[in-house]
mmCIF file of C-alpha atoms and ligand atoms in Angstrom:
data_model
loop_
_atom_site.group_PDB
_atom_site.id
_atom_site.type_symbol
_atom_site.label_atom_id
_atom_site.label_comp_id
_atom_site.label_asym_id
_atom_site.label_seq_id
_atom_site.Cartn_x
_atom_site.Cartn_y
_atom_site.Cartn_z
ATOM 1 C CA UNK A 294 -15.879 48.565 -152.059
ATOM 2 C CA UNK A 295 -12.104 48.489 -153.732
ATOM 3 C CA UNK A 296 -10.913 45.426 -154.903
ATOM 4 C CA UNK A 297 -8.072 44.449 -152.742
ATOM 5 C CA UNK A 298 -4.672 43.617 -154.696
ATOM 6 C CA UNK A 299 -3.358 40.563 -152.680
ATOM 7 C CA UNK A 300 0.304 40.276 -153.022
ATOM 8 C CA UNK A 301 1.934 37.026 -154.262
ATOM 9 C CA UNK A 302 5.353 34.950 -154.137
ATOM 10 C CA UNK A 303 6.200 36.923 -157.237
ATOM 11 C CA UNK A 304 6.128 40.095 -155.003
ATOM 12 C CA UNK A 305 8.163 38.602 -152.123
ATOM 13 C CA UNK A 306 10.995 37.837 -154.665
ATOM 14 C CA UNK A 307 10.893 41.336 -156.042
ATOM 15 C CA UNK A 308 11.111 42.545 -152.240
ATOM 16 C CA UNK A 309 13.968 40.167 -151.617
ATOM 17 C CA UNK A 310 15.710 41.771 -154.406
ATOM 18 C CA UNK A 311 15.172 45.676 -153.365
ATOM 19 C CA UNK A 312 16.155 44.929 -149.702
ATOM 20 C CA UNK A 313 19.243 43.246 -150.602
ATOM 21 C CA UNK A 314 22.288 45.081 -149.178
ATOM 22 C CA UNK A 315 20.016 46.567 -147.068
ATOM 23 C CA UNK A 316 18.554 43.976 -144.525
ATOM 24 C CA UNK A 317 20.953 41.500 -142.894
ATOM 25 C CA UNK A 318 20.471 37.767 -144.200
ATOM 26 C CA UNK A 319 19.820 36.728 -140.443
ATOM 27 C CA UNK A 320 21.205 33.340 -139.536
ATOM 28 C CA UNK A 321 19.435 30.355 -138.904
ATOM 29 C CA UNK A 322 20.565 28.669 -135.556
ATOM 30 C CA UNK A 323 20.133 25.291 -134.078
ATOM 31 C CA UNK A 324 20.206 23.911 -130.256
ATOM 32 C CA UNK A 325 20.584 20.310 -129.385
ATOM 33 C CA UNK A 326 19.102 20.840 -126.101
ATOM 34 C CA UNK A 327 15.922 21.678 -127.803
ATOM 35 C CA UNK A 328 16.217 18.969 -130.462
ATOM 36 C CA UNK A 329 16.514 16.473 -127.630
ATOM 37 C CA UNK A 330 13.861 17.814 -125.929
ATOM 38 C CA UNK A 331 11.350 17.590 -128.847
ATOM 39 C CA UNK A 332 12.801 14.793 -130.185
ATOM 40 C CA UNK A 333 12.877 16.697 -133.740
ATOM 41 C CA UNK A 334 15.078 18.992 -135.735
ATOM 42 C CA UNK A 335 14.412 22.677 -135.003
ATOM 43 C CA UNK A 336 15.732 25.653 -137.454
ATOM 44 C CA UNK A 337 15.297 29.142 -135.565
ATOM 45 C CA UNK A 338 15.442 31.906 -138.253
ATOM 46 C CA UNK A 339 16.667 34.681 -135.983
ATOM 47 C CA UNK A 340 15.061 38.199 -136.816
ATOM 48 C CA UNK A 341 16.075 39.190 -133.803
ATOM 49 C CA UNK A 342 19.377 39.907 -135.258
ATOM 50 C CA UNK A 343 18.000 41.541 -138.298
ATOM 51 C CA UNK A 344 18.785 45.584 -138.388
ATOM 52 C CA UNK A 345 16.657 47.358 -135.821
ATOM 53 C CA UNK A 346 16.058 44.255 -134.175
ATOM 54 C CA UNK A 347 13.285 43.103 -135.841
ATOM 55 C CA UNK A 348 11.689 41.432 -139.230
ATOM 56 C CA UNK A 349 9.978 44.792 -139.501
ATOM 57 C CA UNK A 350 12.596 46.131 -141.369
ATOM 58 C CA UNK A 351 11.713 43.954 -144.198
ATOM 59 C CA UNK A 352 8.672 45.279 -144.932
ATOM 60 C CA UNK A 353 9.019 48.873 -144.595
ATOM 61 C CA UNK A 354 11.957 49.195 -146.512
ATOM 62 C CA UNK A 355 10.280 47.346 -149.058
ATOM 63 C CA UNK A 356 7.093 49.585 -149.108
ATOM 64 C CA UNK A 357 9.193 52.791 -148.622
ATOM 65 C CA UNK A 358 11.814 51.916 -151.593
ATOM 66 C CA UNK A 359 8.550 51.883 -153.899
ATOM 67 C CA UNK A 360 7.574 55.690 -153.057
ATOM 68 C CA UNK A 361 7.852 58.168 -156.047
ATOM 69 C CA UNK A 362 9.733 61.543 -155.863
ATOM 70 C CA UNK A 363 6.968 63.532 -154.380
ATOM 71 C CA UNK A 364 6.277 60.755 -152.135
ATOM 72 C CA UNK A 365 9.767 60.751 -151.067
ATOM 73 C CA UNK A 366 9.838 64.525 -150.618
ATOM 74 C CA UNK A 367 6.958 64.786 -148.429
ATOM 75 C CA UNK A 368 7.627 61.683 -146.208
ATOM 76 C CA UNK A 369 5.995 58.894 -144.655
ATOM 77 C CA UNK A 370 3.632 58.653 -141.510
ATOM 78 C CA UNK A 371 3.148 55.029 -139.688
ATOM 79 C CA UNK A 372 1.640 53.702 -136.425
ATOM 80 C CA UNK A 373 2.860 51.285 -134.574
ATOM 81 C CA UNK A 374 3.505 49.926 -130.956
ATOM 82 C CA UNK A 375 7.415 49.779 -131.551
ATOM 83 C CA UNK A 376 9.185 47.718 -134.114
ATOM 84 C CA UNK A 377 7.324 48.749 -137.257
ATOM 85 C CA UNK A 378 8.237 52.577 -135.868
ATOM 86 C CA UNK A 379 11.398 51.811 -135.774
ATOM 87 C CA UNK A 380 11.758 50.071 -139.298
ATOM 88 C CA UNK A 381 9.943 53.007 -140.704
ATOM 89 C CA UNK A 382 12.090 55.562 -139.269
ATOM 90 C CA UNK A 383 15.407 53.571 -140.448
ATOM 91 C CA UNK A 384 14.253 52.795 -143.329
ATOM 92 C CA UNK A 385 13.253 56.742 -144.408
ATOM 93 C CA UNK A 386 16.627 57.571 -143.191
ATOM 94 C CA UNK A 387 18.317 55.374 -145.224
ATOM 95 C CA UNK A 388 15.736 56.466 -148.521
ATOM 96 C CA UNK A 389 16.705 60.242 -147.234
ATOM 97 C CA UNK A 390 12.927 60.897 -146.413
ATOM 98 C CA UNK A 391 11.303 62.408 -143.184
ATOM 99 C CA UNK A 392 9.196 60.138 -141.096
ATOM 100 C CA UNK A 393 6.549 60.699 -138.855
ATOM 101 C CA UNK A 394 5.475 58.002 -136.030
ATOM 102 C CA UNK A 395 2.361 57.332 -134.004
ATOM 103 C CA UNK A 396 3.223 55.400 -130.984
ATOM 104 C CA UNK A 397 1.380 54.316 -127.798
ATOM 105 C CA UNK A 398 1.756 55.982 -124.635
ATOM 106 C CA UNK A 399 3.076 52.574 -122.956
ATOM 107 C CA UNK A 400 5.411 51.623 -125.732
ATOM 108 C CA UNK A 401 8.616 50.232 -124.427
ATOM 109 C CA UNK A 402 11.022 53.080 -123.920
ATOM 110 C CA UNK A 403 13.943 51.440 -125.590
ATOM 111 C CA UNK A 404 11.369 51.323 -128.877
ATOM 112 C CA UNK A 405 10.656 54.942 -128.355
ATOM 113 C CA UNK A 406 14.051 55.942 -127.922
ATOM 114 C CA UNK A 407 15.296 54.058 -131.030
ATOM 115 C CA UNK A 408 12.856 55.342 -133.029
ATOM 116 C CA UNK A 409 13.547 59.000 -132.128
ATOM 117 C CA UNK A 410 17.430 58.012 -132.590
ATOM 118 C CA UNK A 411 16.586 57.119 -136.251
ATOM 119 C CA UNK A 412 15.165 60.531 -136.456
ATOM 120 C CA UNK A 413 11.275 59.772 -136.566
ATOM 121 C CA UNK A 414 9.169 62.375 -135.182
ATOM 122 C CA UNK A 415 7.055 60.891 -132.259
ATOM 123 C CA UNK A 416 3.446 61.576 -132.101
ATOM 124 C CA UNK A 417 2.197 59.621 -128.573
ATOM 125 C CA UNK A 418 -1.162 58.528 -128.172
ATOM 126 C CA UNK A 419 -3.299 56.554 -125.546
ATOM 127 C CA UNK A 420 -3.439 52.929 -126.517
ATOM 128 C CA UNK A 421 -6.653 52.193 -124.514
ATOM 129 C CA UNK A 422 -8.746 55.603 -125.630
ATOM 130 C CA UNK A 423 -7.413 56.990 -129.022
ATOM 131 C CA UNK A 424 -7.675 55.622 -132.459
ATOM 132 C CA UNK A 425 -4.219 55.475 -133.841
ATOM 133 C CA UNK A 426 -5.258 54.553 -137.200
ATOM 134 C CA UNK A 427 -7.427 58.005 -137.580
ATOM 135 C CA UNK A 428 -4.521 59.878 -135.986
ATOM 136 C CA UNK A 429 -2.202 58.473 -138.694
ATOM 137 C CA UNK A 430 -4.780 59.001 -141.343
ATOM 138 C CA UNK A 431 -5.293 62.612 -140.206
ATOM 139 C CA UNK A 432 -1.675 63.504 -140.467
ATOM 140 C CA UNK A 433 -1.272 61.632 -144.130
ATOM 141 C CA UNK A 434 -4.232 64.045 -145.271
ATOM 142 C CA UNK A 435 -3.050 67.270 -143.685
ATOM 143 C CA UNK A 436 0.767 67.038 -144.657
ATOM 144 C CA UNK A 437 0.463 64.853 -147.657
ATOM 145 C CA UNK A 438 2.369 62.228 -146.071
ATOM 146 C CA UNK A 439 2.363 58.530 -147.206
ATOM 147 C CA UNK A 440 0.692 56.107 -144.743
ATOM 148 C CA UNK A 441 2.627 52.810 -144.326
ATOM 149 C CA UNK A 442 0.574 50.740 -141.805
ATOM 150 C CA UNK A 443 2.406 48.082 -139.905
ATOM 151 C CA UNK A 444 0.835 45.154 -141.576
ATOM 152 C CA UNK A 445 -2.122 45.565 -143.562
ATOM 153 C CA UNK A 446 -0.503 46.602 -147.032
ATOM 154 C CA UNK A 447 0.836 44.481 -149.916
ATOM 155 C CA UNK A 448 4.511 45.997 -149.905
ATOM 156 C CA UNK A 449 4.532 45.233 -146.197
ATOM 157 C CA UNK A 450 3.258 41.636 -146.912
ATOM 158 C CA UNK A 451 5.743 40.936 -149.459
ATOM 159 C CA UNK A 452 8.605 42.331 -147.704
ATOM 160 C CA UNK A 453 7.641 40.176 -144.277
ATOM 161 C CA UNK A 454 7.654 37.083 -146.476
ATOM 162 C CA UNK A 455 11.219 37.380 -147.418
ATOM 163 C CA UNK A 456 12.295 35.947 -143.981
ATOM 164 C CA UNK A 457 10.704 32.708 -144.519
ATOM 165 C CA UNK A 458 11.989 32.612 -148.074
ATOM 166 C CA UNK A 459 15.663 32.651 -146.866
ATOM 167 C CA UNK A 460 14.920 30.212 -144.599
ATOM 168 C CA UNK A 461 13.565 27.760 -146.818
ATOM 169 C CA UNK A 462 16.531 28.550 -149.421
ATOM 170 C CA UNK A 463 18.984 27.635 -146.840
ATOM 171 C CA UNK A 464 17.743 24.344 -144.755
ATOM 172 C CA UNK A 465 15.148 22.892 -147.558
ATOM 173 C CA UNK A 466 11.662 21.968 -147.145
ATOM 174 C CA UNK A 467 10.080 21.584 -143.837
ATOM 175 C CA UNK A 468 7.433 19.674 -141.963
ATOM 176 C CA UNK A 469 6.054 22.236 -139.849
ATOM 177 C CA UNK A 470 6.512 26.170 -139.137
ATOM 178 C CA UNK A 471 5.858 28.182 -136.383
ATOM 179 C CA UNK A 472 5.428 31.960 -137.013
ATOM 180 C CA UNK A 473 4.101 34.690 -134.752
ATOM 181 C CA UNK A 474 0.917 36.570 -135.446
ATOM 182 C CA UNK A 475 -0.162 40.050 -134.621
ATOM 183 C CA UNK A 476 -1.955 41.765 -137.589
ATOM 184 C CA UNK A 477 -0.662 39.108 -139.842
ATOM 185 C CA UNK A 478 1.800 40.782 -142.138
ATOM 186 C CA UNK A 479 4.451 38.431 -141.021
ATOM 187 C CA UNK A 480 2.392 35.163 -141.297
ATOM 188 C CA UNK A 481 0.755 36.225 -144.544
ATOM 189 C CA UNK A 482 4.037 36.885 -146.029
ATOM 190 C CA UNK A 483 5.549 33.798 -144.560
ATOM 191 C CA UNK A 484 2.368 31.747 -146.037
ATOM 192 C CA UNK A 485 3.522 33.162 -149.751
ATOM 193 C CA UNK A 486 6.790 31.826 -149.368
ATOM 194 C CA UNK A 487 5.522 28.434 -147.721
ATOM 195 C CA UNK A 488 3.475 27.634 -150.228
ATOM 196 C CA UNK A 489 5.857 28.200 -153.222
ATOM 197 C CA UNK A 490 8.808 26.875 -151.574
ATOM 198 C CA UNK A 491 7.926 24.065 -149.273
ATOM 199 C CA UNK A 492 4.097 23.350 -150.135
ATOM 200 C CA UNK A 493 3.648 20.867 -147.901
ATOM 201 C CA UNK A 494 4.699 22.197 -144.650
ATOM 202 C CA UNK A 495 2.197 22.633 -142.032
ATOM 203 C CA UNK A 496 2.086 26.195 -141.299
ATOM 204 C CA UNK A 497 0.982 27.498 -137.900
ATOM 205 C CA UNK A 498 0.192 31.340 -136.792
ATOM 206 C CA UNK A 499 0.829 31.714 -133.055
ATOM 207 C CA UNK A 500 -1.099 34.769 -130.806
ATOM 208 C CA UNK A 501 -1.169 35.456 -127.384
ATOM 209 C CA UNK A 502 -3.559 33.595 -125.459
ATOM 210 C CA UNK A 503 -5.439 36.771 -124.160
ATOM 211 C CA UNK A 504 -5.438 38.149 -127.719
ATOM 212 C CA UNK A 505 -6.913 35.242 -130.109
ATOM 213 C CA UNK A 506 -8.891 37.275 -132.474
ATOM 214 C CA UNK A 507 -6.878 35.945 -135.285
ATOM 215 C CA UNK A 508 -7.686 32.563 -134.157
ATOM 216 C CA UNK A 509 -11.349 33.285 -133.917
ATOM 217 C CA UNK A 510 -11.196 35.023 -137.512
ATOM 218 C CA UNK A 511 -9.280 31.908 -138.850
ATOM 219 C CA UNK A 512 -11.794 29.321 -137.470
ATOM 220 C CA UNK A 513 -14.946 31.592 -138.254
ATOM 221 C CA UNK A 514 -14.293 32.647 -141.391
ATOM 222 C CA UNK A 515 -14.624 36.681 -140.895
ATOM 223 C CA UNK A 516 -12.304 38.976 -139.363
ATOM 224 C CA UNK A 517 -12.908 39.110 -135.283
ATOM 225 C CA UNK A 518 -12.248 42.494 -133.420
ATOM 226 C CA UNK A 519 -11.118 42.420 -129.931
ATOM 227 C CA UNK A 520 -10.152 45.070 -127.032
ATOM 228 C CA UNK A 521 -6.650 45.492 -126.918
ATOM 229 C CA UNK A 522 -5.048 42.211 -124.990
ATOM 230 C CA UNK A 523 -3.263 42.882 -121.781
ATOM 231 C CA UNK A 524 0.122 40.363 -122.742
ATOM 232 C CA UNK A 525 3.890 41.023 -122.219
ATOM 233 C CA UNK A 526 3.833 40.259 -126.327
ATOM 234 C CA UNK A 527 3.562 43.926 -127.159
ATOM 235 C CA UNK A 528 4.540 43.188 -130.626
ATOM 236 C CA UNK A 529 1.173 41.263 -130.742
ATOM 237 C CA UNK A 530 -1.328 43.483 -129.187
ATOM 238 C CA UNK A 531 -3.235 44.058 -132.223
ATOM 239 C CA UNK A 532 -7.099 44.155 -132.017
ATOM 240 C CA UNK A 533 -7.801 42.525 -135.756
ATOM 241 C CA UNK A 534 -6.294 40.992 -139.030
ATOM 242 C CA UNK A 535 -6.243 42.908 -141.886
ATOM 243 C CA UNK A 536 -7.921 43.274 -144.829
ATOM 244 C CA UNK A 537 -4.956 41.965 -147.134
ATOM 245 C CA UNK A 538 -3.432 39.531 -144.724
ATOM 246 C CA UNK A 539 -6.671 37.611 -143.621
ATOM 247 C CA UNK A 540 -7.711 36.460 -146.962
ATOM 248 C CA UNK A 541 -4.185 34.905 -147.216
ATOM 249 C CA UNK A 542 -4.073 33.425 -143.969
ATOM 250 C CA UNK A 543 -7.134 31.554 -144.623
ATOM 251 C CA UNK A 544 -6.267 30.343 -147.818
ATOM 252 C CA UNK A 545 -2.348 29.353 -146.830
ATOM 253 C CA UNK A 546 -2.274 28.886 -143.118
ATOM 254 C CA UNK A 547 -3.097 25.210 -141.434
ATOM 255 C CA UNK A 548 -4.250 26.735 -138.002
ATOM 256 C CA UNK A 549 -3.611 29.348 -135.478
ATOM 257 C CA UNK A 550 -2.666 28.564 -132.024
ATOM 258 C CA UNK A 551 -2.005 30.358 -128.894
ATOM 259 C CA UNK A 552 0.546 30.722 -126.085
ATOM 260 C CA UNK A 553 0.446 31.727 -122.706
ATOM 261 C CA UNK A 554 2.747 34.825 -121.003
ATOM 262 C CA UNK A 555 4.257 32.218 -118.619
ATOM 263 C CA UNK A 556 5.071 29.989 -121.462
ATOM 264 C CA UNK A 557 6.825 33.157 -123.590
ATOM 265 C CA UNK A 558 8.651 33.820 -120.416
ATOM 266 C CA UNK A 559 10.138 30.041 -120.244
ATOM 267 C CA UNK A 560 11.343 30.411 -123.985
ATOM 268 C CA UNK A 561 12.633 33.840 -123.527
ATOM 269 C CA UNK A 562 14.692 31.978 -120.457
ATOM 270 C CA UNK A 563 15.680 29.186 -122.710
ATOM 271 C CA UNK A 564 16.935 31.404 -125.633
ATOM 272 C CA UNK A 565 19.141 33.476 -123.260
ATOM 273 C CA UNK A 566 20.334 30.497 -121.194
ATOM 274 C CA UNK A 567 21.094 27.988 -124.016
ATOM 275 C CA UNK A 568 21.408 30.238 -127.088
ATOM 276 C CA UNK A 569 23.028 33.345 -125.682
ATOM 277 C CA UNK A 570 20.018 35.237 -127.668
ATOM 278 C CA UNK A 571 17.873 38.192 -126.315
ATOM 279 C CA UNK A 572 14.656 37.570 -127.873
ATOM 280 C CA UNK A 573 11.332 39.844 -126.920
ATOM 281 C CA UNK A 574 8.178 38.142 -125.648
ATOM 282 C CA UNK A 575 6.210 38.421 -129.015
ATOM 283 C CA UNK A 576 9.474 36.727 -130.718
ATOM 284 C CA UNK A 577 8.901 33.615 -128.191
ATOM 285 C CA UNK A 578 5.681 32.705 -129.622
ATOM 286 C CA UNK A 579 6.689 30.324 -132.150
ATOM 287 C CA UNK A 580 9.024 28.276 -129.859
ATOM 288 C CA UNK A 581 6.226 28.296 -127.158
ATOM 289 C CA UNK A 582 3.570 26.762 -129.682
ATOM 290 C CA UNK A 583 6.100 24.069 -130.651
ATOM 291 C CA UNK A 584 6.802 23.126 -126.900
ATOM 292 C CA UNK A 585 3.090 22.758 -126.242
ATOM 293 C CA UNK A 586 2.735 20.539 -129.313
ATOM 294 C CA UNK A 587 5.516 18.315 -128.027
ATOM 295 C CA UNK A 588 5.136 14.552 -128.959
ATOM 296 C CA UNK A 589 3.330 15.544 -132.553
ATOM 297 C CA UNK A 590 6.596 16.922 -133.578
ATOM 298 C CA UNK A 591 8.697 14.069 -132.850
ATOM 299 C CA UNK A 592 10.794 13.046 -135.891
ATOM 300 C CA UNK A 593 9.716 16.258 -137.902
ATOM 301 C CA UNK A 594 11.960 19.192 -139.305
ATOM 302 C CA UNK A 595 10.343 22.020 -137.893
ATOM 303 C CA UNK A 596 11.063 26.050 -138.759
ATOM 304 C CA UNK A 597 10.695 28.925 -135.836
ATOM 305 C CA UNK A 598 10.564 32.433 -136.794
ATOM 306 C CA UNK A 599 12.274 34.150 -134.064
ATOM 307 C CA UNK A 600 10.752 37.391 -134.812
ATOM 308 C CA UNK A 601 12.561 40.004 -132.701
ATOM 309 C CA UNK A 602 14.561 40.804 -129.917
ATOM 310 C CA UNK A 603 13.694 44.552 -128.467
ATOM 311 C CA UNK A 604 13.092 44.551 -124.848
ATOM 312 C CA UNK A 605 14.206 46.852 -122.292
ATOM 313 C CA UNK A 606 16.926 45.194 -120.697
ATOM 314 C CA UNK A 607 15.812 46.141 -117.122
ATOM 315 C CA UNK A 608 12.371 44.398 -118.230
ATOM 316 C CA UNK A 609 14.001 41.530 -119.970
ATOM 317 C CA UNK A 610 16.126 40.916 -116.497
ATOM 318 C CA UNK A 611 13.009 41.182 -114.553
ATOM 319 C CA UNK A 612 10.794 38.616 -116.804
ATOM 320 C CA UNK A 613 13.798 35.800 -116.990
ATOM 321 C CA UNK A 614 14.450 35.987 -113.246
ATOM 322 C CA UNK A 615 10.688 35.793 -112.019
ATOM 323 C CA UNK A 616 10.154 32.254 -110.408
ATOM 324 C CA UNK A 617 13.882 31.814 -111.825
HETATM 325 C C1 PLP B 957 4.903 43.254 -135.562
HETATM 326 C C2 PLP B 957 5.795 41.984 -134.769
HETATM 327 C C3 PLP B 957 4.847 40.909 -134.624
HETATM 328 C C4 PLP B 957 3.835 40.389 -135.442
HETATM 329 O O1 PLP B 957 3.598 40.651 -136.626
HETATM 330 P P1 PLP B 957 2.332 41.165 -137.369
HETATM 331 O O2 PLP B 957 2.819 41.238 -138.808
HETATM 332 O O3 PLP B 957 1.754 42.175 -137.084
HETATM 333 O O4 PLP B 957 1.472 39.798 -137.321
HETATM 334 C C5 PLP B 957 5.502 39.254 -134.057
HETATM 335 N N1 PLP B 957 6.892 39.772 -133.656
HETATM 336 C C6 PLP B 957 7.343 40.914 -133.548
HETATM 337 C C7 PLP B 957 8.944 40.893 -132.782
HETATM 338 C C8 PLP B 957 6.982 42.047 -133.907
HETATM 339 O O5 PLP B 957 7.481 43.176 -134.061
#
């Protein structure tokens, strides 16, 4: 067995320097309406306003900017349900290297189009039949490409941690912090920043209710694998946590909670109507969990990581008008 090299907060600090001038320092927004609803003070870190529409640009750009000459020349390969694909394609273009992206057949059209628009070479696979990691590895071996997975990589984790670092630098320590959870790159990176900058903050990871492998893993102490869950939160349809993300989550996160698709839709509607923000379903996981927690947050200072805003506008309109 190879020993894992887990990233630390120092790596998040180094990542922040690498992405400076390339990634946006996204705004932290507040809402009087939600503060009154919960009797708490909420701070939304708006990664839906990040370049390419999600935090994933941070991790991808950090990882790709560490490539040596030969790696840059041959290029990068990745597999993703969408946002990581766009992040890798855009980062590769900015750094002047070729990118090949393995994407599921049912990825939102807007995400496939954006990936191609950034110059990415897209290879389609069947989400319910094929093994995307194997396809990615085969392409890497055959063409000498460097594989950058969407979450299970120290440089990706360190890059994702820069969003939480910016949040704490801007608003100071928090009592609670809600972060969406798929494979755990965002949550483990956020955990490194949280423990360094706001050590007493209660940190939660939030998953879709139908795909609570992370919750099962967190509570049982070993990585639990599940079938691809059916949920509108397509950014969190992962089947398991990573070898690198899991130990950090176990060590530094306080609990893993879930949210239902109906709760996510409710939050999409809130963001659109009250805050004028387009947030994709996965990006609503944090707020949905904070709302479910309700009274327990009274009087607290609460961070919510709004992870992304990439959703087909047609799909968005359909979702926010259901029973609306
Ligand atoms: C990828 C993604 C997540 C989950 O991130 P992980 O690092 O896989 O846990 C959450 N929200 C959005 C918008 C994403 O694109």
